[in-house]
């Protein structure tokens, strides 16, 4: 009987050792998997912040996926370089305070009109694509005409000159503009749909609007609670001066 009990105890001990071995192996494998996932996320985030977009080719069926401020800046640069019909879609809320601000400089708009001496138009990059905010928001927008790197544009906003479609977007920002300015777009010849703006304008001129400063296009289902400190001519909560439709 004594030998039987010893044998059973030995067998039980070996079983417990095997269980411990497999538990340790399982724990080790889980930790390795977790480390791999964290490393993958790190590289993915690093890649996403270099302005290479999260996917897409800029076409209407496969828009650029805009994940962060660097991506939005890259999208702007493509449009202003002449690729005016490209399309983009936000995949996350974006904070622009890392790329524009009082101590950094002004945001330069997507789609610009540049003037030469006087009012002679020398360059036009009218945005004609589709920008889908996808229900996301852009915050930290800072527009200051005196701090725009190339101060030849008199149309300031997230977008300067829109001839395409901007939709499903909320923007929060602060403006110290000169000339025509709008929370979403300064000058609208296209469509602005389901968009909103909150923030303020401090301005001495005309054509200031919470959504757009001057519109000959369509503004559909948009709202704004913008605070506008400006001269009373052609300024408005939605549109400063409209030749188009607002519904």
PDB file of C-alpha atoms in Angstrom, residues 75-236:
ATOM      1  CA  UNK A  75      -4.425  66.030 -49.520  1.00  0.00           C
ATOM      2  CA  UNK A  76      -4.347  69.851 -49.575  1.00  0.00           C
ATOM      3  CA  UNK A  77      -0.934  69.895 -51.222  1.00  0.00           C
ATOM      4  CA  UNK A  78      -2.090  67.533 -53.976  1.00  0.00           C
ATOM      5  CA  UNK A  79      -5.136  69.692 -54.734  1.00  0.00           C
ATOM      6  CA  UNK A  80      -3.128  72.922 -54.733  1.00  0.00           C
ATOM      7  CA  UNK A  81      -0.506  71.359 -56.991  1.00  0.00           C
ATOM      8  CA  UNK A  82      -3.194  70.846 -59.640  1.00  0.00           C
ATOM      9  CA  UNK A  83      -4.774  67.490 -58.763  1.00  0.00           C
ATOM     10  CA  UNK A  84      -8.039  69.293 -58.141  1.00  0.00           C
ATOM     11  CA  UNK A  85     -10.489  66.438 -58.784  1.00  0.00           C
ATOM     12  CA  UNK A  86      -9.172  63.984 -56.197  1.00  0.00           C
ATOM     13  CA  UNK A  87     -11.520  62.660 -53.521  1.00  0.00           C
ATOM     14  CA  UNK A  88     -10.961  62.118 -49.814  1.00  0.00           C
ATOM     15  CA  UNK A  89     -12.729  60.576 -46.833  1.00  0.00           C
ATOM     16  CA  UNK A  90     -12.027  61.101 -43.136  1.00  0.00           C
ATOM     17  CA  UNK A  91     -11.624  57.945 -41.072  1.00  0.00           C
ATOM     18  CA  UNK A  92     -11.078  59.684 -37.716  1.00  0.00           C
ATOM     19  CA  UNK A  93     -11.524  63.006 -35.944  1.00  0.00           C
ATOM     20  CA  UNK A  94      -8.557  65.267 -36.721  1.00  0.00           C
ATOM     21  CA  UNK A  95      -6.855  67.864 -34.529  1.00  0.00           C
ATOM     22  CA  UNK A  96      -5.002  70.459 -36.614  1.00  0.00           C
ATOM     23  CA  UNK A  97      -3.346  72.151 -33.627  1.00  0.00           C
ATOM     24  CA  UNK A  98      -0.148  70.244 -34.405  1.00  0.00           C
ATOM     25  CA  UNK A  99       0.163  71.881 -37.845  1.00  0.00           C
ATOM     26  CA  UNK A 100      -1.365  75.346 -37.378  1.00  0.00           C
ATOM     27  CA  UNK A 101      -1.710  77.820 -34.527  1.00  0.00           C
ATOM     28  CA  UNK A 102      -0.558  81.164 -33.167  1.00  0.00           C
ATOM     29  CA  UNK A 103       3.001  79.932 -32.635  1.00  0.00           C
ATOM     30  CA  UNK A 104       3.078  77.649 -35.707  1.00  0.00           C
ATOM     31  CA  UNK A 105       1.386  79.531 -38.524  1.00  0.00           C
ATOM     32  CA  UNK A 106      -1.858  79.568 -40.455  1.00  0.00           C
ATOM     33  CA  UNK A 107      -3.606  76.753 -42.235  1.00  0.00           C
ATOM     34  CA  UNK A 108      -3.416  77.227 -45.997  1.00  0.00           C
ATOM     35  CA  UNK A 109      -6.740  76.331 -47.619  1.00  0.00           C
ATOM     36  CA  UNK A 110      -7.536  73.346 -49.817  1.00  0.00           C
ATOM     37  CA  UNK A 111      -8.192  74.831 -53.249  1.00  0.00           C
ATOM     38  CA  UNK A 112      -6.715  78.297 -53.636  1.00  0.00           C
ATOM     39  CA  UNK A 113      -7.141  81.370 -55.759  1.00  0.00           C
ATOM     40  CA  UNK A 114      -3.940  83.342 -55.956  1.00  0.00           C
ATOM     41  CA  UNK A 115      -3.849  86.968 -57.067  1.00  0.00           C
ATOM     42  CA  UNK A 116      -1.057  88.893 -58.689  1.00  0.00           C
ATOM     43  CA  UNK A 117      -0.823  92.649 -58.475  1.00  0.00           C
ATOM     44  CA  UNK A 118      -4.192  94.190 -57.820  1.00  0.00           C
ATOM     45  CA  UNK A 119      -7.014  91.766 -58.571  1.00  0.00           C
ATOM     46  CA  UNK A 120      -5.378  90.046 -61.540  1.00  0.00           C
ATOM     47  CA  UNK A 121      -5.947  86.309 -61.214  1.00  0.00           C
ATOM     48  CA  UNK A 122      -2.728  84.392 -61.837  1.00  0.00           C
ATOM     49  CA  UNK A 123      -3.426  80.915 -60.472  1.00  0.00           C
ATOM     50  CA  UNK A 124      -6.507  78.872 -59.696  1.00  0.00           C
ATOM     51  CA  UNK A 125      -6.714  75.469 -57.980  1.00  0.00           C
ATOM     52  CA  UNK A 126     -10.463  75.011 -57.598  1.00  0.00           C
ATOM     53  CA  UNK A 127     -11.316  71.854 -55.669  1.00  0.00           C
ATOM     54  CA  UNK A 128     -13.657  69.827 -57.877  1.00  0.00           C
ATOM     55  CA  UNK A 129     -13.615  66.431 -56.159  1.00  0.00           C
ATOM     56  CA  UNK A 130     -15.648  65.042 -53.264  1.00  0.00           C
ATOM     57  CA  UNK A 131     -14.607  65.406 -49.637  1.00  0.00           C
ATOM     58  CA  UNK A 132     -16.576  63.146 -47.296  1.00  0.00           C
ATOM     59  CA  UNK A 133     -16.202  64.064 -43.627  1.00  0.00           C
ATOM     60  CA  UNK A 134     -17.860  60.749 -42.799  1.00  0.00           C
ATOM     61  CA  UNK A 135     -19.517  62.258 -39.708  1.00  0.00           C
ATOM     62  CA  UNK A 136     -16.100  63.159 -38.226  1.00  0.00           C
ATOM     63  CA  UNK A 137     -14.821  66.508 -37.005  1.00  0.00           C
ATOM     64  CA  UNK A 138     -11.801  68.708 -37.662  1.00  0.00           C
ATOM     65  CA  UNK A 139     -10.750  70.828 -34.688  1.00  0.00           C
ATOM     66  CA  UNK A 140      -7.913  73.256 -34.029  1.00  0.00           C
ATOM     67  CA  UNK A 141      -8.273  75.027 -37.383  1.00  0.00           C
ATOM     68  CA  UNK A 142      -6.369  78.318 -37.216  1.00  0.00           C
ATOM     69  CA  UNK A 143      -6.596  80.800 -40.077  1.00  0.00           C
ATOM     70  CA  UNK A 144      -4.611  84.029 -39.884  1.00  0.00           C
ATOM     71  CA  UNK A 145      -3.984  85.861 -43.142  1.00  0.00           C
ATOM     72  CA  UNK A 146      -0.847  87.486 -41.765  1.00  0.00           C
ATOM     73  CA  UNK A 147       0.624  84.071 -41.000  1.00  0.00           C
ATOM     74  CA  UNK A 148      -0.243  82.244 -44.241  1.00  0.00           C
ATOM     75  CA  UNK A 149       3.018  81.183 -45.807  1.00  0.00           C
ATOM     76  CA  UNK A 150       1.978  82.377 -49.255  1.00  0.00           C
ATOM     77  CA  UNK A 151      -0.206  85.444 -48.611  1.00  0.00           C
ATOM     78  CA  UNK A 152      -1.421  85.791 -52.200  1.00  0.00           C
ATOM     79  CA  UNK A 153      -4.818  84.230 -51.529  1.00  0.00           C
ATOM     80  CA  UNK A 154      -7.754  86.347 -50.407  1.00  0.00           C
ATOM     81  CA  UNK A 155     -10.022  83.323 -49.834  1.00  0.00           C
ATOM     82  CA  UNK A 156      -9.509  81.649 -46.493  1.00  0.00           C
ATOM     83  CA  UNK A 157     -11.102  78.622 -44.891  1.00  0.00           C
ATOM     84  CA  UNK A 158     -10.572  74.907 -44.507  1.00  0.00           C
ATOM     85  CA  UNK A 159     -11.294  75.037 -48.250  1.00  0.00           C
ATOM     86  CA  UNK A 160     -10.569  78.190 -50.208  1.00  0.00           C
ATOM     87  CA  UNK A 161     -12.394  77.649 -53.474  1.00  0.00           C
ATOM     88  CA  UNK A 162     -14.874  74.761 -53.691  1.00  0.00           C
ATOM     89  CA  UNK A 163     -16.359  73.653 -56.982  1.00  0.00           C
ATOM     90  CA  UNK A 164     -16.890  70.084 -55.863  1.00  0.00           C
ATOM     91  CA  UNK A 165     -18.827  68.564 -52.969  1.00  0.00           C
ATOM     92  CA  UNK A 166     -18.043  68.770 -49.257  1.00  0.00           C
ATOM     93  CA  UNK A 167     -20.267  66.659 -47.022  1.00  0.00           C
ATOM     94  CA  UNK A 168     -20.846  65.234 -43.531  1.00  0.00           C
ATOM     95  CA  UNK A 169     -18.241  67.344 -41.736  1.00  0.00           C
ATOM     96  CA  UNK A 170     -17.969  69.447 -38.573  1.00  0.00           C
ATOM     97  CA  UNK A 171     -15.205  72.040 -38.207  1.00  0.00           C
ATOM     98  CA  UNK A 172     -14.120  74.038 -35.175  1.00  0.00           C
ATOM     99  CA  UNK A 173     -11.768  76.938 -35.711  1.00  0.00           C
ATOM    100  CA  UNK A 174     -10.544  80.475 -35.134  1.00  0.00           C
ATOM    101  CA  UNK A 175     -10.185  83.003 -37.946  1.00  0.00           C
ATOM    102  CA  UNK A 176      -8.271  86.255 -38.392  1.00  0.00           C
ATOM    103  CA  UNK A 177      -8.872  86.547 -42.115  1.00  0.00           C
ATOM    104  CA  UNK A 178      -8.515  89.185 -44.801  1.00  0.00           C
ATOM    105  CA  UNK A 179     -10.982  89.092 -47.657  1.00  0.00           C
ATOM    106  CA  UNK A 180     -13.557  86.340 -48.126  1.00  0.00           C
ATOM    107  CA  UNK A 181     -13.674  83.613 -45.450  1.00  0.00           C
ATOM    108  CA  UNK A 182     -15.887  80.716 -44.424  1.00  0.00           C
ATOM    109  CA  UNK A 183     -15.817  78.017 -41.769  1.00  0.00           C
ATOM    110  CA  UNK A 184     -16.015  75.253 -44.366  1.00  0.00           C
ATOM    111  CA  UNK A 185     -15.124  77.063 -47.606  1.00  0.00           C
ATOM    112  CA  UNK A 186     -14.434  80.701 -48.450  1.00  0.00           C
ATOM    113  CA  UNK A 187     -16.021  80.622 -51.906  1.00  0.00           C
ATOM    114  CA  UNK A 188     -18.499  77.924 -52.884  1.00  0.00           C
ATOM    115  CA  UNK A 189     -19.521  77.153 -56.445  1.00  0.00           C
ATOM    116  CA  UNK A 190     -20.293  73.505 -55.718  1.00  0.00           C
ATOM    117  CA  UNK A 191     -22.211  71.800 -52.923  1.00  0.00           C
ATOM    118  CA  UNK A 192     -21.805  71.834 -49.157  1.00  0.00           C
ATOM    119  CA  UNK A 193     -24.049  69.225 -47.549  1.00  0.00           C
ATOM    120  CA  UNK A 194     -24.644  68.222 -43.901  1.00  0.00           C
ATOM    121  CA  UNK A 195     -21.801  70.365 -42.590  1.00  0.00           C
ATOM    122  CA  UNK A 196     -21.434  72.531 -39.500  1.00  0.00           C
ATOM    123  CA  UNK A 197     -19.024  75.015 -37.988  1.00  0.00           C
ATOM    124  CA  UNK A 198     -18.353  76.369 -34.518  1.00  0.00           C
ATOM    125  CA  UNK A 199     -15.785  79.007 -33.723  1.00  0.00           C
ATOM    126  CA  UNK A 200     -15.163  82.706 -34.288  1.00  0.00           C
ATOM    127  CA  UNK A 201     -14.110  85.282 -36.885  1.00  0.00           C
ATOM    128  CA  UNK A 202     -12.354  88.551 -36.103  1.00  0.00           C
ATOM    129  CA  UNK A 203     -12.344  90.528 -39.327  1.00  0.00           C
ATOM    130  CA  UNK A 204     -12.605  94.064 -40.704  1.00  0.00           C
ATOM    131  CA  UNK A 205     -13.878  93.252 -44.192  1.00  0.00           C
ATOM    132  CA  UNK A 206     -16.848  91.660 -45.911  1.00  0.00           C
ATOM    133  CA  UNK A 207     -17.984  88.225 -47.090  1.00  0.00           C
ATOM    134  CA  UNK A 208     -17.738  86.224 -43.884  1.00  0.00           C
ATOM    135  CA  UNK A 209     -19.951  83.205 -43.223  1.00  0.00           C
ATOM    136  CA  UNK A 210     -20.030  80.362 -40.744  1.00  0.00           C
ATOM    137  CA  UNK A 211     -20.270  77.858 -43.609  1.00  0.00           C
ATOM    138  CA  UNK A 212     -19.095  79.911 -46.591  1.00  0.00           C
ATOM    139  CA  UNK A 213     -18.282  83.548 -47.226  1.00  0.00           C
ATOM    140  CA  UNK A 214     -19.592  83.738 -50.792  1.00  0.00           C
ATOM    141  CA  UNK A 215     -21.747  81.082 -52.476  1.00  0.00           C
ATOM    142  CA  UNK A 216     -23.071  80.709 -55.990  1.00  0.00           C
ATOM    143  CA  UNK A 217     -23.637  77.003 -55.405  1.00  0.00           C
ATOM    144  CA  UNK A 218     -25.755  74.954 -53.012  1.00  0.00           C
ATOM    145  CA  UNK A 219     -25.755  74.822 -49.214  1.00  0.00           C
ATOM    146  CA  UNK A 220     -27.907  71.980 -47.915  1.00  0.00           C
ATOM    147  CA  UNK A 221     -28.759  71.067 -44.313  1.00  0.00           C
ATOM    148  CA  UNK A 222     -25.898  72.976 -42.708  1.00  0.00           C
ATOM    149  CA  UNK A 223     -25.686  74.863 -39.411  1.00  0.00           C
ATOM    150  CA  UNK A 224     -23.303  77.181 -37.639  1.00  0.00           C
ATOM    151  CA  UNK A 225     -22.988  78.875 -34.259  1.00  0.00           C
ATOM    152  CA  UNK A 226     -20.093  81.043 -35.395  1.00  0.00           C
ATOM    153  CA  UNK A 227     -19.320  84.266 -33.571  1.00  0.00           C
ATOM    154  CA  UNK A 228     -18.534  86.901 -36.184  1.00  0.00           C
ATOM    155  CA  UNK A 229     -16.857  90.130 -35.111  1.00  0.00           C
ATOM    156  CA  UNK A 230     -16.746  92.081 -38.356  1.00  0.00           C
ATOM    157  CA  UNK A 231     -18.208  94.964 -40.283  1.00  0.00           C
ATOM    158  CA  UNK A 232     -21.930  94.420 -40.918  1.00  0.00           C
ATOM    159  CA  UNK A 233     -21.709  94.194 -44.706  1.00  0.00           C
ATOM    160  CA  UNK A 234     -22.254  90.762 -46.296  1.00  0.00           C
ATOM    161  CA  UNK A 235     -21.616  88.670 -43.213  1.00  0.00           C
ATOM    162  CA  UNK A 236     -23.855  85.871 -41.976  1.00  0.00           C
TER     163      UNK A 236
END
